[in-house]
PDB file of C-alpha atoms and ligand atoms in Angstrom:
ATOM      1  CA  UNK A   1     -14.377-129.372-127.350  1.00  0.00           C
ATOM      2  CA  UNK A   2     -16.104-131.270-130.021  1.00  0.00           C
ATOM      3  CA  UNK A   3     -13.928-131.477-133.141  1.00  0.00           C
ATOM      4  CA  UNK A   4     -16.199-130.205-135.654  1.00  0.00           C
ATOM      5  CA  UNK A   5     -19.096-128.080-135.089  1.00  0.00           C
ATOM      6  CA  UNK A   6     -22.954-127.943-137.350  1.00  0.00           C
ATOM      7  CA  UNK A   7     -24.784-124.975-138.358  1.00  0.00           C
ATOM      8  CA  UNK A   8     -28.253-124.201-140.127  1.00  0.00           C
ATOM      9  CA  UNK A   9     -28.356-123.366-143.650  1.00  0.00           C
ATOM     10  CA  UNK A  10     -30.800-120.007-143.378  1.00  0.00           C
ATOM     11  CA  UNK A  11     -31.984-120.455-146.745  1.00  0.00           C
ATOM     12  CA  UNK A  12     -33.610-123.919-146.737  1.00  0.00           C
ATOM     13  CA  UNK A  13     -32.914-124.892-142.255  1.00  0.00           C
ATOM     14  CA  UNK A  14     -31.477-127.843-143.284  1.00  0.00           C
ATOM     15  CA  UNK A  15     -28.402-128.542-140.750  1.00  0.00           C
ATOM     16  CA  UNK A  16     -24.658-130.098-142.087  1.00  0.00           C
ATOM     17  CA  UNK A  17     -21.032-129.723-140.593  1.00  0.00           C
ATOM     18  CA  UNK A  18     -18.573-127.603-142.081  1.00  0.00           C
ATOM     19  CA  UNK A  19     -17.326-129.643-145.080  1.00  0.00           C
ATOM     20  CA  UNK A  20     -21.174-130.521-146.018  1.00  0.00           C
ATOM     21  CA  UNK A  21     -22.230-127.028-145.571  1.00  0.00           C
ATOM     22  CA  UNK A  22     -19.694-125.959-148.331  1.00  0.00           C
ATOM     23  CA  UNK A  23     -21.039-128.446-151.018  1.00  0.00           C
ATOM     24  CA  UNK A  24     -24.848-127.776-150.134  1.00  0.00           C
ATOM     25  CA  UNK A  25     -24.917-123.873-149.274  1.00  0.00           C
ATOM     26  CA  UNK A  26     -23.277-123.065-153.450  1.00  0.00           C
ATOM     27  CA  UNK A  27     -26.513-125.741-154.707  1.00  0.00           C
ATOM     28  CA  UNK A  28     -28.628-123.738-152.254  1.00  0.00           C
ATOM     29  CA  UNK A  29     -27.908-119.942-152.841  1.00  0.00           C
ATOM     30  CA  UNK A  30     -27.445-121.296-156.959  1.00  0.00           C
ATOM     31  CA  UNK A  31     -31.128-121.769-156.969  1.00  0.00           C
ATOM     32  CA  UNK A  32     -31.909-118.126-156.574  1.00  0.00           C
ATOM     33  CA  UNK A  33     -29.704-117.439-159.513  1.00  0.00           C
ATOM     34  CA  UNK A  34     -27.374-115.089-160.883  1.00  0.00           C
ATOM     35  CA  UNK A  35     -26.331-111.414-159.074  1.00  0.00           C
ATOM     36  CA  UNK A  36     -23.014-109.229-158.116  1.00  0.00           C
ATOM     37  CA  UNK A  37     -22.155-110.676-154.752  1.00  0.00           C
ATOM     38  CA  UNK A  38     -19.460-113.109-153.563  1.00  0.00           C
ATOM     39  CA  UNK A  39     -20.246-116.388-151.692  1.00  0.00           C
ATOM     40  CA  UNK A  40     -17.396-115.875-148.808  1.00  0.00           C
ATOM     41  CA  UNK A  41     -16.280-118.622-146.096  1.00  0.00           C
ATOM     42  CA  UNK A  42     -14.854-117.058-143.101  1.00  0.00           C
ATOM     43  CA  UNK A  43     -13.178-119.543-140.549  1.00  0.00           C
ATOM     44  CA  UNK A  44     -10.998-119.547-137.331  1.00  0.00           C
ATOM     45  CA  UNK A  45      -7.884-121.606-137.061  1.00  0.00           C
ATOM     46  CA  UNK A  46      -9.447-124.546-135.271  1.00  0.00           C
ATOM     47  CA  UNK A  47     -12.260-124.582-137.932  1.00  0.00           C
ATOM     48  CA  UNK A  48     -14.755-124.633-135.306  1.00  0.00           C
ATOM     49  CA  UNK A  49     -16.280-120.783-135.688  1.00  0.00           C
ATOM     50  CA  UNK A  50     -17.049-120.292-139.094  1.00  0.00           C
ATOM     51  CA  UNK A  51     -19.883-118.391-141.191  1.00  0.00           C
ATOM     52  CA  UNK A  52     -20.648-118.411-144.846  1.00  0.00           C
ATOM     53  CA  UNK A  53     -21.742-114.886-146.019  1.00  0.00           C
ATOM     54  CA  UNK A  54     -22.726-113.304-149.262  1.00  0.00           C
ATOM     55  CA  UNK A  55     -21.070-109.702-149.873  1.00  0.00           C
ATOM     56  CA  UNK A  56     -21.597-107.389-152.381  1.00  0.00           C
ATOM     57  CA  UNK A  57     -18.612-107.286-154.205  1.00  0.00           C
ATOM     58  CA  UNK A  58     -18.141-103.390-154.445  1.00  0.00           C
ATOM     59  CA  UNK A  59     -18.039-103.272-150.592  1.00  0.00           C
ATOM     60  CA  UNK A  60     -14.858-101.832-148.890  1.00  0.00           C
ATOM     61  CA  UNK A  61     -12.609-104.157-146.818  1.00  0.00           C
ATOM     62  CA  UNK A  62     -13.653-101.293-144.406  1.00  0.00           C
ATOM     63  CA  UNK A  63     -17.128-102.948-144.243  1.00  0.00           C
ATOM     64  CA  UNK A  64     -15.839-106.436-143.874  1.00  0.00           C
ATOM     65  CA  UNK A  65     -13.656-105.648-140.956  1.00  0.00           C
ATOM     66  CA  UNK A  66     -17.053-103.525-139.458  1.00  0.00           C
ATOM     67  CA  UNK A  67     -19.131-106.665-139.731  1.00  0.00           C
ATOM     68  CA  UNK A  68     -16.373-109.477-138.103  1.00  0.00           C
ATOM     69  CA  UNK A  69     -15.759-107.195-135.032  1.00  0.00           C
ATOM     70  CA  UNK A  70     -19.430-107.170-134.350  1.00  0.00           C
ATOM     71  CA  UNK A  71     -19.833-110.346-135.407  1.00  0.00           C
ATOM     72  CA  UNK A  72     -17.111-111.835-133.649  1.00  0.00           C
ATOM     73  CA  UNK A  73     -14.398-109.864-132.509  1.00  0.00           C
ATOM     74  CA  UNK A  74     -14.460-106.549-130.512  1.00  0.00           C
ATOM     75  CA  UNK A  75     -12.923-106.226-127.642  1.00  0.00           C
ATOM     76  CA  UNK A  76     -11.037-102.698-126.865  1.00  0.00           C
ATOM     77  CA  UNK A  77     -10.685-101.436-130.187  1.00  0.00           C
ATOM     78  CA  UNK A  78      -7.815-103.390-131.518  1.00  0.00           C
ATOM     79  CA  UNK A  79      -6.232-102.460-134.482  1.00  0.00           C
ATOM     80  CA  UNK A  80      -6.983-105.605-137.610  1.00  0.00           C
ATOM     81  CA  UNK A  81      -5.335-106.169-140.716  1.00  0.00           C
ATOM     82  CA  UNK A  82      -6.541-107.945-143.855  1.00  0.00           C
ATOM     83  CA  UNK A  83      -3.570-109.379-145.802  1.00  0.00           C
ATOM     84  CA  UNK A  84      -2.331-111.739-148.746  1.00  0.00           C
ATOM     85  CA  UNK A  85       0.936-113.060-149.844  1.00  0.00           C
ATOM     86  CA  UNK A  86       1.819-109.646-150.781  1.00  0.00           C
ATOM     87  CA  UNK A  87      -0.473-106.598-149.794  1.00  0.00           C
ATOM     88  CA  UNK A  88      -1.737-105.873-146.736  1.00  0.00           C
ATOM     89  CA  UNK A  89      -4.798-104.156-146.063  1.00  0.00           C
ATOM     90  CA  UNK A  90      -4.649-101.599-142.731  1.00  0.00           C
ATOM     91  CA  UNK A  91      -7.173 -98.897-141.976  1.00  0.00           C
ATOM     92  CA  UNK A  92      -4.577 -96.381-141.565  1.00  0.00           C
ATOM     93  CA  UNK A  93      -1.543 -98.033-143.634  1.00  0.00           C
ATOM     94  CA  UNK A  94       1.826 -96.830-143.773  1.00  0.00           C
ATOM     95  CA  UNK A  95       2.094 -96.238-140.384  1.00  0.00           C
ATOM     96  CA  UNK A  96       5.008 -98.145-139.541  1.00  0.00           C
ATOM     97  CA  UNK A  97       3.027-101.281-138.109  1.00  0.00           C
ATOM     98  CA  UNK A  98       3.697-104.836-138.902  1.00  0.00           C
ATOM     99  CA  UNK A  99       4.038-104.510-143.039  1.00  0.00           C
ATOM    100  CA  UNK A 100       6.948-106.635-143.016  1.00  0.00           C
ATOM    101  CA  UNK A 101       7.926-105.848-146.480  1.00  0.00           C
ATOM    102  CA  UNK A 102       4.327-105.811-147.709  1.00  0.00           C
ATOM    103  CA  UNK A 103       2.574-103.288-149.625  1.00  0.00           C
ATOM    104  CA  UNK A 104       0.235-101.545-147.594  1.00  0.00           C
ATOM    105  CA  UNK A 105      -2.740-100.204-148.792  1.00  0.00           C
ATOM    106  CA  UNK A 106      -6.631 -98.737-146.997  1.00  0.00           C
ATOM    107  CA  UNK A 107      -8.943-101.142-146.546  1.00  0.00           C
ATOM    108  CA  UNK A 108     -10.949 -98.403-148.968  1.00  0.00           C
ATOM    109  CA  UNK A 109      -9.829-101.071-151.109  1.00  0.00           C
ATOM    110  CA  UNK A 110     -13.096-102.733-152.747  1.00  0.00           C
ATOM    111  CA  UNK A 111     -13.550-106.680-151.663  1.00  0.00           C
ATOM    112  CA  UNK A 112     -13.398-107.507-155.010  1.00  0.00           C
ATOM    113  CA  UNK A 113     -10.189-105.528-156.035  1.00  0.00           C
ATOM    114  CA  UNK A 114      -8.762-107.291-152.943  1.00  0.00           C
ATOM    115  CA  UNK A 115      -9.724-110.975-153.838  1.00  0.00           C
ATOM    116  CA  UNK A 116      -9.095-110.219-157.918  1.00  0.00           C
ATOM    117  CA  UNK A 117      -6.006-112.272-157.662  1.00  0.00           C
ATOM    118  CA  UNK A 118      -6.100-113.772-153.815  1.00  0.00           C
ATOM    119  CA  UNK A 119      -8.684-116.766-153.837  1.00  0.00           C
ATOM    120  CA  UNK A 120      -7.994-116.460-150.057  1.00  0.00           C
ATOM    121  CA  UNK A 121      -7.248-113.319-147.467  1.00  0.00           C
ATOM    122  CA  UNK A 122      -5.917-113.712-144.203  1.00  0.00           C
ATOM    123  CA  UNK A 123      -7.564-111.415-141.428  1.00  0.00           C
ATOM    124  CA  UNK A 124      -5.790-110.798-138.354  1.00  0.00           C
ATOM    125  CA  UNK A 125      -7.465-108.704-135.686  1.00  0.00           C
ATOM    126  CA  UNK A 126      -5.510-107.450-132.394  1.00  0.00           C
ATOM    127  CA  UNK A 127      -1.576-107.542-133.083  1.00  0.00           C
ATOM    128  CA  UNK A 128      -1.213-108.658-129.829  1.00  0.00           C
ATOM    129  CA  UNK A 129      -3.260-111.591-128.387  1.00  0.00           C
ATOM    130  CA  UNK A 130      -4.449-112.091-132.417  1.00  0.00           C
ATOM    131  CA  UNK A 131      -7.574-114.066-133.529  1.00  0.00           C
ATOM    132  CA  UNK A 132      -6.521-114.994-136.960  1.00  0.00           C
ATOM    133  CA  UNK A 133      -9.063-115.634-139.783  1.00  0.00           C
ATOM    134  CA  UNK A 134      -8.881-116.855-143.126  1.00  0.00           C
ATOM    135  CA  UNK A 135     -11.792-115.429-145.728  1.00  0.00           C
ATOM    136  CA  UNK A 136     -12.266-118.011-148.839  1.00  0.00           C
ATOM    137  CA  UNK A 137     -14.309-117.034-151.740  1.00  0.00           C
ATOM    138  CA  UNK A 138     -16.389-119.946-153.165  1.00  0.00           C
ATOM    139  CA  UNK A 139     -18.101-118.429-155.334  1.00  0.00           C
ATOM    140  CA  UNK A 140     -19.257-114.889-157.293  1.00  0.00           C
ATOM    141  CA  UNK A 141     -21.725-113.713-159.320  1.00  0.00           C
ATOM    142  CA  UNK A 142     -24.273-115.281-156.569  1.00  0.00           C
ATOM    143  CA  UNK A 143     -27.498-113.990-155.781  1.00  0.00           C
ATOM    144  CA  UNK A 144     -28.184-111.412-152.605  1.00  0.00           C
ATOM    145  CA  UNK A 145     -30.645-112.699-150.173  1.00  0.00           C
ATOM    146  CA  UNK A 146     -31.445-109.687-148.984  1.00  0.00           C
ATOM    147  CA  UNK A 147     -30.861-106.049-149.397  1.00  0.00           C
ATOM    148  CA  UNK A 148     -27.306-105.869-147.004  1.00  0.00           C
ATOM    149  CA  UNK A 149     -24.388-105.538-148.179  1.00  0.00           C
ATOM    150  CA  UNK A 150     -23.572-108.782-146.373  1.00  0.00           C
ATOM    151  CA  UNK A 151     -25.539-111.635-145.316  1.00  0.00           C
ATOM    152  CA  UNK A 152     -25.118-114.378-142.689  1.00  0.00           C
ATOM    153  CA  UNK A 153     -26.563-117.653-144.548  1.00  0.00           C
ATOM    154  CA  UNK A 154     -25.163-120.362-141.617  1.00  0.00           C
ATOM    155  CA  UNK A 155     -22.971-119.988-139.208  1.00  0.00           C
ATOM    156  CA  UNK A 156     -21.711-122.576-137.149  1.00  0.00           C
ATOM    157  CA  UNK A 157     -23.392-123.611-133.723  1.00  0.00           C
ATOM    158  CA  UNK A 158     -21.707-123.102-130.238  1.00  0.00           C
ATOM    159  CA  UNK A 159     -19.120-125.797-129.928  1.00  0.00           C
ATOM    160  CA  UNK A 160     -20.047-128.074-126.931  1.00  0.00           C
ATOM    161  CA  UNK A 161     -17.715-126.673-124.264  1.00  0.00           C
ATOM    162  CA  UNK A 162     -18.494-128.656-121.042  1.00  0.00           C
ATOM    163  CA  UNK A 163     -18.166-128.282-116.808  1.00  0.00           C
ATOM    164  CA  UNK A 164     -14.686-129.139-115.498  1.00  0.00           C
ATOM    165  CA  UNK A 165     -17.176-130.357-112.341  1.00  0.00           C
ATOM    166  CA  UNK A 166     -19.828-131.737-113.407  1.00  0.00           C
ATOM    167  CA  UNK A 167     -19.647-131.762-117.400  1.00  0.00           C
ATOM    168  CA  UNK A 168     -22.648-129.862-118.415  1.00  0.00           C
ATOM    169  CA  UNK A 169     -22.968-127.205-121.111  1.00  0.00           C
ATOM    170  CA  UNK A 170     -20.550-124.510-119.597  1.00  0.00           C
ATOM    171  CA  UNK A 171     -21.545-120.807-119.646  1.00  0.00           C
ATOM    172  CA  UNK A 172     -18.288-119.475-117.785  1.00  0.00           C
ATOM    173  CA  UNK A 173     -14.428-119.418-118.593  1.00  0.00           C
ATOM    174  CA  UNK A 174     -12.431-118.332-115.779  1.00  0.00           C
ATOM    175  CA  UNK A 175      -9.494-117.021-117.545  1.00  0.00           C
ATOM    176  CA  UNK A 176      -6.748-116.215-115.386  1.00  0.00           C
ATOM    177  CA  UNK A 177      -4.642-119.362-115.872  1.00  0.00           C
ATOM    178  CA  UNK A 178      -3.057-119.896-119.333  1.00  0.00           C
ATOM    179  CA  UNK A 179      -5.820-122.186-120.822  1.00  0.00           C
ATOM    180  CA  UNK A 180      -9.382-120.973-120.168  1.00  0.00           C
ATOM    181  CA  UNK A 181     -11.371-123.394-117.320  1.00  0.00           C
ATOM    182  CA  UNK A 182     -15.146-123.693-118.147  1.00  0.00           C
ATOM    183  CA  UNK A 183     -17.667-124.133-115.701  1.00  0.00           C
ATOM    184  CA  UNK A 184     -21.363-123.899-115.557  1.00  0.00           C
ATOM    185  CA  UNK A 185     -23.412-121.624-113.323  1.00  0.00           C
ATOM    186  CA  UNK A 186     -24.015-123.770-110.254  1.00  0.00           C
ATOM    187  CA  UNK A 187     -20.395-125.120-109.872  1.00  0.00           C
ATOM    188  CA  UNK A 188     -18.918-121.808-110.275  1.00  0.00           C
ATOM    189  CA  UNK A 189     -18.315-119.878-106.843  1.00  0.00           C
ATOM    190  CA  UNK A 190     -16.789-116.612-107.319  1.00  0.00           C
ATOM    191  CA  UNK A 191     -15.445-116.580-103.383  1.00  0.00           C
ATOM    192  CA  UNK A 192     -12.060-115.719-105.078  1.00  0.00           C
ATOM    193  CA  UNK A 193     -13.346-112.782-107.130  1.00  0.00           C
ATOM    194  CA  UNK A 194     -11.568-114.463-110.150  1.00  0.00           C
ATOM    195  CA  UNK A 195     -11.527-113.022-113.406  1.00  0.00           C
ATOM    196  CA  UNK A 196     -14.045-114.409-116.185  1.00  0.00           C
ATOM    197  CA  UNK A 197     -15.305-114.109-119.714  1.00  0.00           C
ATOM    198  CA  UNK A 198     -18.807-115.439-120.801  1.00  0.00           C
ATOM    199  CA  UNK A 199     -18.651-118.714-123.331  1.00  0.00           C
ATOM    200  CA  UNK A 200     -19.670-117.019-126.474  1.00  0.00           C
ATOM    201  CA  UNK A 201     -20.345-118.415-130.139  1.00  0.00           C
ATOM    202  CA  UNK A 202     -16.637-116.750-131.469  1.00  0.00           C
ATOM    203  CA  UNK A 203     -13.138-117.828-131.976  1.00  0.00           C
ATOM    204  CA  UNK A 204     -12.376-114.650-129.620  1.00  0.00           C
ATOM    205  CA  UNK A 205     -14.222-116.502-126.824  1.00  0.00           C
ATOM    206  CA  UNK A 206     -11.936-116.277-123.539  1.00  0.00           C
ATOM    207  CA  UNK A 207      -9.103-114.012-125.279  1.00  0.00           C
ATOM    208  CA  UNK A 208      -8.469-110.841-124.051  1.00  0.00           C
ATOM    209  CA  UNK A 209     -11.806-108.537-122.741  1.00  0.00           C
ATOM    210  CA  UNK A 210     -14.223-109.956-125.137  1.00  0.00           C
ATOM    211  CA  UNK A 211     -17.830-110.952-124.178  1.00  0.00           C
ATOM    212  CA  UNK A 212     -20.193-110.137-127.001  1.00  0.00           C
ATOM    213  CA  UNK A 213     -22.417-109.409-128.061  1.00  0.00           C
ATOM    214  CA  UNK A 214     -22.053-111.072-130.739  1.00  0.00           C
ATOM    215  CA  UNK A 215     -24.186-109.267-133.529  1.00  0.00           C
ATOM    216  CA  UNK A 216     -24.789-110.186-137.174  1.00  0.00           C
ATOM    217  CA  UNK A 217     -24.710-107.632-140.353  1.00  0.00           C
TER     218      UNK A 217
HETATM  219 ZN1   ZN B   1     -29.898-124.755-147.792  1.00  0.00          ZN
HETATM  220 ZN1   ZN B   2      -9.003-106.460-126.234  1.00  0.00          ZN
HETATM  221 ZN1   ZN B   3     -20.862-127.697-113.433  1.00  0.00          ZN
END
């Protein structure tokens, strides 16, 4: 994989990498003025899957959670978690899961009641095989760009995952050993009945059941 990854800005198509995209998507969405949303980065671990959204900050954590697992994330129904140094956020909290000495409270909770004090919020879906996320705000009182509650403005593009055979653009994982093997259509030969996931634009890609669709808010 390459070590960084571009994306589109959706408001003006002009295309940066990650660190660019931060600078230019504020001078970008600050053109259309002042409103009641938050300017949100969400990233994985590697930095590679990321999307910059604008949320209306009254929204319930409930709502955030709804949009990453079709965005990114669902699988079988996990259970996910939104968290900072000292609260964490569960759909059903206080049911003797994870806390580990945090508060737990519903993700009822309103994003911006959540990120008053937290400039940051760790998301954590599946307890078990866990795709960890960090959400970043970078900026509020921005203007909506349309009338969701949230709003993909760029999102990164399909890291370059190539053919252990022949090094082309890969479309398959075959997942049964511990680290995923990618291989594209015509050097993959399924004589083994091996088990597979599809390569997929999300830090979930090969990890437990998931293969899309990926679907934006
Ligand atoms: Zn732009
Ligand atoms: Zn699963
Ligand atoms: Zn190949």
């Amino acid at each position: 994989m390459r070590l960084t990854t571009r994306g589109q800005c959706r408001l003006c198509g002009q295309t940066f990498n990650k660190a660019q995209m931060t600078r230019h998507i504020k001078s970008c969405l600050a053109k259309r003025g002042l409103g009641s949303n938050m300017l949100l980065l969400v990233q994985d671990r590697s930095g590679l899957f990321w999307v910059y959204v604008t949320a209306d900050a009254s929204i319930a954590l409930l709502s955030v959670d709804w949009a990453l697992r079709n965005l990114w994330l669902e699988c079988c129904g996990h259970m996910s978690a939104f968290s900072d140094i000292s609260v964490m956020y569960l759909e059903h909290p206080e049911s003797g899961l994870p806390g580990m000495g945090s508060t737990e409270l519903g993700m009822d909770v309103s994003l911006k009641k959540a990120m008053q004090s937290a400039e940051t919020l760790k998301y954590e879906y599946d307890f078990g095989s866990t795709t960890q996320l960090t959400i970043r705000r970078l900026a509020e009182n921005v203007s909506p760009v349309n009338d969701e509650n949230l709003a993909v403005l760029a999102r990164n593009d399909l890291p370059q995952i190539n053919c252990l055979v022949c090094e082309k653009p890969a479309t398959i994982l075959m997942v049964e050993d511990w680290e995923p093997e990618p291989y594209c259509e015509a050097c993959w030969s399924d004589s083994d009945e091996r088990m597979t996931l599809p390569v997929i634009n999300s830090p979930r890609m090969g990890v437990c059941g998931y293969d899309g669709p990926s679907v934006e808010p």
